[in-house]
Every structure is written in structure tokens, then in C-alpha cells.
Amino acid sequence: NSSCPQTPSEPIRSPPTASLSSLMELENCVSNLSLAHEIVVNGDFCIKPKSPPTDSLEGRVTDIIHQAFWDSLQEQLSSDPPNYSQAVILLQEVKTMLGSLLLPGHVRLRTQLDEVLDMELIQQQVQHGALDLHRLAGFVINMMASLCAPVRDPEVRALRDLKEPVELLRGIFRVLGLMKSDMVNFTIQSLRPHLLQQAVQYERAKFQQILDKQPASLDNTAAWLVAAASEEAAALPAHCDSPGPDSRALPSATAILNRAYMHLLHWDPHGQKYPESMLMDRSRLDALSQQLQMLVLEASVLLLTATHCRGVTFSLQGFVGKLKQTITALLEGSHTREADLKRALLELREAVLQQVKEALSTQGGGEFPKESQDLLRGQISDLWKNNNPVRSLIGERVRGFLLAMLQGGSAKRRPELPFPLGLVSSELTELGTAFGRIVHFNRTVFGPFYAPILRKLLLPS
């Protein structure tokens, strides 16, 4: 997490390697900033050991190389007399890995580690044919048992059942790798409260270093705010007493920012470039955008169903909950491609009709008119279109609710959710809360960078 070095005073005269070095240093700054941000905003963030898919080329090559290494060790240990050269190197690595797991207060354990895994003594034992691999492995397993997290106890215990030296060493390395990940994740969780206290200042300082090195690092952000300002100004009513291009009131900086943030929930990847200040949260915002699309579709289906059933079945206990589960299950994963959504809606319309018929039958409400069935089928199928009137109406109301949440204030001041949004109110509120957290933190960190851009937009003179 070292700070980025300053830009060379004469970059043109620098050799080509200097520009490469500068790019690498810039990348290091971005990497540090992204990692710190992820730790702060993602409570579930953790480091996982890298393991390529077994059916991938990388996975197959990795397996072949690892197997060749362990086969070579097996061959060395099976020779007469045994060749311990590779085993000694592995014991040194085991000692290093165990040492990295020890805390400053583990003085006694560190002393034991140095005494038992004394590499000079081990070399002498090898030369005299007196090396006892099982005794050393037993010591290592005992130390691992005293250091590991409770979740690793079964895996450490299983090591005691391994008798063959190569399998034993292989198992020790595998579990030690997991223990190192556990230690890193424990450290991350321990540091998280301290990072939270310093996060705003740290991220702001890091981004300033990036900006000093790459002045164009806010160009996309500026374009994003300009577009939001234009839309916000166009949405404001004109002053009746001053007709002309300058007759509209100026939007507030807060209103511009809120509109800009709302754009991120329906971002067109083929349009503007994504704002640099939001890149670290893009995956989270894209996930929220997908949830939003699904909620709009779910509410649209609920509205259409209620319209054709005249709300009769909606009063039946458990009907709405079951219908929501069906909608969610059938629409899951259909947001990425238009063809997938069309197919999902075709399945969904039949499932909805079936549930409505069953509900009417249970309630003794008679037959579901064929004309209503056909209309409902067609209208659910048409929801794949972005400009579908029902979908557009629901989308507009949902965005209004999320904007109201973004603007703050008590829950009582938010607009009352009209039917059918009340049926998905908990999901909407959860989405709005998650979105609000991202926005609040971003506004706090990047506010000083947004201010000059907004000032120029609002006070061009």
C-alpha cells in the first residue's frame, strides 16, 4: 500500500522502461485502492486459494505439473538409499509457512519450531541416514492443530491417518495453504473496523495520486455529470416571466448527483463510458440493476394478473407468495439475453395461468374466461420489450421510489407504494438500502472531485 511515486519531470526524455515502470506503479495504486475499497464496502470479502477449474486447460496443466512433482518425490524417497534432497526443501517451506502463521506472542512455539525444524541438524541427519520424516511430520501436525481455526480441525486430524510420506507431505501443504488463507481473512476482518475509520481519507488520497499521474482520470466522470445536469435542467419548469433559453431554473448539485447515480441502475454499456469514480462499485451496481429489472418484471406480471382476475384470487391466502416464487424462479438468469427473456416469459405465462385456474377452482370462482386467458398470455409475452407500456409504468414508479430513498428523509415521507409495488415492498426497500449505501460512501469520498465539475456546470461564468 505504498504511495504512488510522482510523475517524472521530463517524461519525454525518459527511456521506454520508465514509461512501463510508471504504468506498473499506476496499476499498483489502482490495485491498492480497489482492494481497500472492497474490504470496506463488502462485509463478506475474503481471500480464497486460487484453484483453476479441473476441466480447464490451466487446471489440467496444473494437475500434471503437481503430479509430476509428487511422483518425482516418491521416486526419490523409494530409492535405496533414499534421496531426501527434495524432502528437505519441502521441510524448509513447511517451516516458513508455519512461521508465517505465528503471532508475535507465540514465543515458545517459535522456539520449538526453530529447534525441531533446525535445517542444519536435518541436513546432518540426512547425511548419516538418521532422518525421521514421520517424527517431523508429527511435530508439524501438532503445531498445525494448535494454530488452526476450529473449522480446520477435521482436516488436521485426518493428516494423522496418513502413513505414506508423500501423501502426508502433500496433505500438510494443502491444509497449510488453507490455514494461510484463514489467517489472511482473519487479519482482514480484524483490520476492517480500522479501515472503516480511515477509508474515506485513504481512498480520496489514493485517487488524488492516480489523478496527479493520469489527469484524464475524471473525463468519463465529467461527461456522466454533464449528461445528468442536462436532463435535470430540462426537467425543471420554466419561469413564466422570462421566456427564452435561459428561462429555466438552475438544478441543484444534489439533484444532479442523484440523477447521475440513478443512471447507473439502467446503464447503457454501448453509450457513455462508465464514470471512473464508480468503477470499483460497478459489479455491485450491475447486480442491483439486474435485481431492479427482475423486480419491475415481477411487479408487471402481478399487475397484469390482478387486472384480468379482478383481484379475486389475490385475496386467497398464500396465492401471492406462491405466484411471486414462480415468477422469480422462472425469470432467474433471463436478464442477460433477449432470447432468454422471451423464452422465460413464454413458460411463465403458462405457469401463471395454471396457478390462477387452481386458485379460482379452490375459491369456487368458476371458470377463467378464455378471452382473459388469451389477453393475459399475450400481455405477459410482450413484457420482453423495453418500451412495453406496463413495464415502463412500473419502471418509472420503482425509480421514483428509489430516488425518494436516495433523497433521504424518514420512511413516512416517501411516496406510498401503489399496487402492485406494495407486494414487493420488502425487496424494493432492501435494494434501495443497498444502493443508498454505495451512493453515500461514493459521495463522501469523491465529493471534493465532483464539486469543481458541478460548480463549472452551475456557474459557468
mmCIF file of N, CA and C in Angstrom, residues 295-363:
data_model
loop_
_atom_site.group_PDB
_atom_site.id
_atom_site.type_symbol
_atom_site.label_atom_id
_atom_site.label_comp_id
_atom_site.label_asym_id
_atom_site.label_seq_id
_atom_site.Cartn_x
_atom_site.Cartn_y
_atom_site.Cartn_z
ATOM 1 N N LEU A 295 -37.390 -7.133 -10.510
ATOM 2 C CA LEU A 295 -38.498 -6.624 -9.698
ATOM 3 C C LEU A 295 -39.536 -5.918 -10.560
ATOM 4 N N VAL A 296 -39.064 -5.166 -11.560
ATOM 5 C CA VAL A 296 -40.003 -4.481 -12.475
ATOM 6 C C VAL A 296 -40.825 -5.513 -13.241
ATOM 7 N N LEU A 297 -40.164 -6.554 -13.731
ATOM 8 C CA LEU A 297 -40.888 -7.602 -14.454
ATOM 9 C C LEU A 297 -41.857 -8.331 -13.532
ATOM 10 N N GLU A 298 -41.414 -8.620 -12.303
ATOM 11 C CA GLU A 298 -42.275 -9.324 -11.341
ATOM 12 C C GLU A 298 -43.522 -8.498 -11.031
ATOM 13 N N ALA A 299 -43.317 -7.218 -10.773
ATOM 14 C CA ALA A 299 -44.454 -6.346 -10.458
ATOM 15 C C ALA A 299 -45.381 -6.200 -11.671
ATOM 16 N N SER A 300 -44.806 -6.186 -12.876
ATOM 17 C CA SER A 300 -45.612 -6.073 -14.093
ATOM 18 C C SER A 300 -46.510 -7.296 -14.259
ATOM 19 N N VAL A 301 -45.949 -8.481 -14.018
ATOM 20 C CA VAL A 301 -46.735 -9.720 -14.124
ATOM 21 C C VAL A 301 -47.839 -9.727 -13.075
ATOM 22 N N LEU A 302 -47.511 -9.271 -11.858
ATOM 23 C CA LEU A 302 -48.516 -9.222 -10.788
ATOM 24 C C LEU A 302 -49.664 -8.278 -11.150
ATOM 25 N N LEU A 303 -49.312 -7.127 -11.739
ATOM 26 C CA LEU A 303 -50.336 -6.152 -12.124
ATOM 27 C C LEU A 303 -51.237 -6.718 -13.220
ATOM 28 N N LEU A 304 -50.637 -7.326 -14.233
ATOM 29 C CA LEU A 304 -51.427 -7.896 -15.326
ATOM 30 C C LEU A 304 -52.339 -9.020 -14.825
ATOM 31 N N THR A 305 -51.785 -9.858 -13.959
ATOM 32 C CA THR A 305 -52.572 -10.986 -13.426
ATOM 33 C C THR A 305 -53.759 -10.474 -12.608
ATOM 34 N N ALA A 306 -53.498 -9.495 -11.744
ATOM 35 C CA ALA A 306 -54.563 -8.938 -10.905
ATOM 36 C C ALA A 306 -55.642 -8.271 -11.753
ATOM 37 N N THR A 307 -55.216 -7.613 -12.854
ATOM 38 C CA THR A 307 -56.174 -6.915 -13.728
ATOM 39 C C THR A 307 -57.161 -7.902 -14.355
ATOM 40 N N HIS A 308 -56.638 -9.024 -14.832
ATOM 41 C CA HIS A 308 -57.506 -9.985 -15.527
ATOM 42 C C HIS A 308 -58.285 -10.869 -14.564
ATOM 43 N N CYS A 309 -57.783 -10.973 -13.325
ATOM 44 C CA CYS A 309 -58.518 -11.782 -12.333
ATOM 45 C C CYS A 309 -59.438 -10.912 -11.494
ATOM 46 N N ARG A 310 -59.412 -9.605 -11.779
ATOM 47 C CA ARG A 310 -60.163 -8.620 -10.996
ATOM 48 C C ARG A 310 -59.811 -8.698 -9.510
ATOM 49 N N GLY A 311 -58.596 -9.148 -9.220
ATOM 50 C CA GLY A 311 -58.103 -9.170 -7.836
ATOM 51 C C GLY A 311 -58.712 -10.239 -6.968
ATOM 52 N N VAL A 312 -59.618 -11.080 -7.547
ATOM 53 C CA VAL A 312 -60.329 -12.081 -6.743
ATOM 54 C C VAL A 312 -59.351 -13.063 -6.123
ATOM 55 N N THR A 313 -58.496 -13.630 -6.940
ATOM 56 C CA THR A 313 -57.572 -14.657 -6.446
ATOM 57 C C THR A 313 -56.518 -14.082 -5.509
ATOM 58 N N PHE A 314 -56.224 -12.784 -5.594
ATOM 59 C CA PHE A 314 -55.180 -12.175 -4.777
ATOM 60 C C PHE A 314 -55.551 -12.162 -3.291
ATOM 61 N N SER A 315 -56.845 -12.301 -3.009
ATOM 62 C CA SER A 315 -57.266 -12.323 -1.605
ATOM 63 C C SER A 315 -57.128 -13.725 -1.002
ATOM 64 N N LEU A 316 -56.855 -14.709 -1.851
ATOM 65 C CA LEU A 316 -56.708 -16.090 -1.374
ATOM 66 C C LEU A 316 -55.379 -16.247 -0.647
ATOM 67 N N GLN A 317 -55.416 -16.787 0.563
ATOM 68 C CA GLN A 317 -54.206 -16.909 1.383
ATOM 69 C C GLN A 317 -53.125 -17.735 0.664
ATOM 70 N N GLY A 318 -51.931 -17.170 0.611
ATOM 71 C CA GLY A 318 -50.788 -17.872 0.042
ATOM 72 C C GLY A 318 -50.655 -17.738 -1.464
ATOM 73 N N PHE A 319 -51.691 -17.190 -2.143
ATOM 74 C CA PHE A 319 -51.636 -17.119 -3.608
ATOM 75 C C PHE A 319 -50.515 -16.198 -4.089
ATOM 76 N N VAL A 320 -50.456 -15.002 -3.510
ATOM 77 C CA VAL A 320 -49.461 -14.023 -3.963
ATOM 78 C C VAL A 320 -48.039 -14.531 -3.705
ATOM 79 N N GLY A 321 -47.816 -15.109 -2.535
ATOM 80 C CA GLY A 321 -46.486 -15.623 -2.213
ATOM 81 C C GLY A 321 -46.049 -16.708 -3.176
ATOM 82 N N LYS A 322 -46.952 -17.622 -3.483
ATOM 83 C CA LYS A 322 -46.633 -18.714 -4.409
ATOM 84 C C LYS A 322 -46.397 -18.170 -5.820
ATOM 85 N N LEU A 323 -47.221 -17.188 -6.213
ATOM 86 C CA LEU A 323 -47.074 -16.594 -7.542
ATOM 87 C C LEU A 323 -45.726 -15.867 -7.663
ATOM 88 N N LYS A 324 -45.339 -15.152 -6.618
ATOM 89 C CA LYS A 324 -44.039 -14.449 -6.625
ATOM 90 C C LYS A 324 -42.882 -15.442 -6.743
ATOM 91 N N GLN A 325 -42.984 -16.557 -6.016
ATOM 92 C CA GLN A 325 -41.933 -17.580 -6.096
ATOM 93 C C GLN A 325 -41.821 -18.133 -7.513
ATOM 94 N N THR A 326 -42.964 -18.363 -8.147
ATOM 95 C CA THR A 326 -42.968 -18.889 -9.514
ATOM 96 C C THR A 326 -42.333 -17.888 -10.483
ATOM 97 N N ILE A 327 -42.717 -16.619 -10.341
ATOM 98 C CA ILE A 327 -42.186 -15.570 -11.223
ATOM 99 C C ILE A 327 -40.670 -15.468 -11.057
ATOM 100 N N THR A 328 -40.212 -15.417 -9.811
ATOM 101 C CA THR A 328 -38.775 -15.282 -9.533
ATOM 102 C C THR A 328 -37.999 -16.470 -10.089
ATOM 103 N N ALA A 329 -38.520 -17.671 -9.865
ATOM 104 C CA ALA A 329 -37.820 -18.888 -10.313
ATOM 105 C C ALA A 329 -37.703 -18.947 -11.827
ATOM 106 N N LEU A 330 -38.778 -18.603 -12.530
ATOM 107 C CA LEU A 330 -38.765 -18.722 -13.989
ATOM 108 C C LEU A 330 -38.022 -17.582 -14.680
ATOM 109 N N LEU A 331 -37.940 -16.416 -14.024
ATOM 110 C CA LEU A 331 -37.241 -15.283 -14.642
ATOM 111 C C LEU A 331 -35.761 -15.243 -14.268
ATOM 112 N N GLU A 332 -35.351 -16.044 -13.306
ATOM 113 C CA GLU A 332 -33.958 -16.013 -12.846
ATOM 114 C C GLU A 332 -32.997 -16.312 -13.998
ATOM 115 N N GLY A 333 -32.003 -15.435 -14.157
ATOM 116 C CA GLY A 333 -30.988 -15.637 -15.188
ATOM 117 C C GLY A 333 -31.416 -15.251 -16.585
ATOM 118 N N SER A 334 -32.633 -14.669 -16.733
ATOM 119 C CA SER A 334 -33.135 -14.352 -18.083
ATOM 120 C C SER A 334 -32.824 -12.919 -18.513
ATOM 121 N N HIS A 335 -32.068 -12.172 -17.661
ATOM 122 C CA HIS A 335 -31.857 -10.756 -17.939
ATOM 123 C C HIS A 335 -30.725 -10.502 -18.934
ATOM 124 N N THR A 336 -29.879 -11.509 -19.176
ATOM 125 C CA THR A 336 -28.675 -11.261 -19.965
ATOM 126 C C THR A 336 -28.962 -11.211 -21.465
ATOM 127 N N ARG A 337 -29.875 -12.044 -21.936
ATOM 128 C CA ARG A 337 -30.154 -12.074 -23.378
ATOM 129 C C ARG A 337 -31.648 -11.956 -23.639
ATOM 130 N N GLU A 338 -31.968 -11.241 -24.702
ATOM 131 C CA GLU A 338 -33.376 -11.029 -25.061
ATOM 132 C C GLU A 338 -34.082 -12.354 -25.340
ATOM 133 N N ALA A 339 -33.380 -13.258 -26.021
ATOM 134 C CA ALA A 339 -33.981 -14.558 -26.362
ATOM 135 C C ALA A 339 -34.318 -15.347 -25.096
ATOM 136 N N ASP A 340 -33.445 -15.258 -24.079
ATOM 137 C CA ASP A 340 -33.709 -15.961 -22.821
ATOM 138 C C ASP A 340 -34.945 -15.410 -22.130
ATOM 139 N N LEU A 341 -35.084 -14.074 -22.161
ATOM 140 C CA LEU A 341 -36.247 -13.447 -21.518
ATOM 141 C C LEU A 341 -37.539 -13.836 -22.232
ATOM 142 N N LYS A 342 -37.511 -13.844 -23.555
ATOM 143 C CA LYS A 342 -38.708 -14.242 -24.323
ATOM 144 C C LYS A 342 -39.126 -15.666 -23.954
ATOM 145 N N ARG A 343 -38.123 -16.568 -23.896
ATOM 146 C CA ARG A 343 -38.402 -17.968 -23.578
ATOM 147 C C ARG A 343 -38.952 -18.097 -22.155
ATOM 148 N N ALA A 344 -38.351 -17.351 -21.227
ATOM 149 C CA ALA A 344 -38.782 -17.412 -19.828
ATOM 150 C C ALA A 344 -40.214 -16.908 -19.674
ATOM 151 N N LEU A 345 -40.564 -15.851 -20.411
ATOM 152 C CA LEU A 345 -41.916 -15.287 -20.325
ATOM 153 C C LEU A 345 -42.962 -16.241 -20.907
ATOM 154 N N LEU A 346 -42.570 -17.002 -21.947
ATOM 155 C CA LEU A 346 -43.495 -17.990 -22.516
ATOM 156 C C LEU A 346 -43.818 -19.075 -21.486
ATOM 157 N N GLU A 347 -42.789 -19.519 -20.757
ATOM 158 C CA GLU A 347 -43.009 -20.515 -19.702
ATOM 159 C C GLU A 347 -43.817 -19.914 -18.563
ATOM 160 N N LEU A 348 -43.482 -18.659 -18.239
ATOM 161 C CA LEU A 348 -44.109 -18.006 -17.093
ATOM 162 C C LEU A 348 -45.609 -17.808 -17.317
ATOM 163 N N ARG A 349 -45.995 -17.414 -18.516
ATOM 164 C CA ARG A 349 -47.420 -17.135 -18.748
ATOM 165 C C ARG A 349 -48.272 -18.382 -18.524
ATOM 166 N N GLU A 350 -47.735 -19.544 -18.927
ATOM 167 C CA GLU A 350 -48.492 -20.780 -18.726
ATOM 168 C C GLU A 350 -48.565 -21.141 -17.243
ATOM 169 N N ALA A 351 -47.445 -20.913 -16.524
ATOM 170 C CA ALA A 351 -47.425 -21.208 -15.085
ATOM 171 C C ALA A 351 -48.391 -20.298 -14.334
ATOM 172 N N VAL A 352 -48.447 -19.023 -14.731
ATOM 173 C CA VAL A 352 -49.354 -18.063 -14.085
ATOM 174 C C VAL A 352 -50.807 -18.471 -14.331
ATOM 175 N N LEU A 353 -51.102 -18.802 -15.581
ATOM 176 C CA LEU A 353 -52.467 -19.220 -15.904
ATOM 177 C C LEU A 353 -52.884 -20.453 -15.108
ATOM 178 N N GLN A 354 -51.970 -21.389 -14.965
ATOM 179 C CA GLN A 354 -52.264 -22.614 -14.213
ATOM 180 C C GLN A 354 -52.576 -22.293 -12.755
ATOM 181 N N GLN A 355 -51.773 -21.393 -12.168
ATOM 182 C CA GLN A 355 -51.987 -21.037 -10.756
ATOM 183 C C GLN A 355 -53.292 -20.277 -10.573
ATOM 184 N N VAL A 356 -53.608 -19.419 -11.530
ATOM 185 C CA VAL A 356 -54.867 -18.662 -11.442
ATOM 186 C C VAL A 356 -56.062 -19.626 -11.523
ATOM 187 N N LYS A 357 -56.010 -20.577 -12.455
ATOM 188 C CA LYS A 357 -57.101 -21.562 -12.595
ATOM 189 C C LYS A 357 -57.282 -22.374 -11.319
ATOM 190 N N GLU A 358 -56.142 -22.794 -10.739
ATOM 191 C CA GLU A 358 -56.212 -23.580 -9.492
ATOM 192 C C GLU A 358 -56.812 -22.747 -8.364
ATOM 193 N N ALA A 359 -56.417 -21.458 -8.300
ATOM 194 C CA ALA A 359 -56.937 -20.579 -7.241
ATOM 195 C C ALA A 359 -58.441 -20.357 -7.405
ATOM 196 N N LEU A 360 -58.868 -20.128 -8.654
ATOM 197 C CA LEU A 360 -60.303 -19.925 -8.911
ATOM 198 C C LEU A 360 -61.105 -21.173 -8.567
ATOM 199 N N SER A 361 -60.513 -22.319 -8.878
ATOM 200 C CA SER A 361 -61.188 -23.587 -8.572
ATOM 201 C C SER A 361 -61.309 -23.783 -7.066
ATOM 202 N N THR A 362 -60.245 -23.457 -6.345
ATOM 203 C CA THR A 362 -60.252 -23.593 -4.881
ATOM 204 C C THR A 362 -61.288 -22.669 -4.260
ATOM 205 N N GLN A 363 -61.384 -21.460 -4.849
ATOM 206 C CA GLN A 363 -62.270 -20.437 -4.287
ATOM 207 C C GLN A 363 -63.717 -20.604 -4.748
#
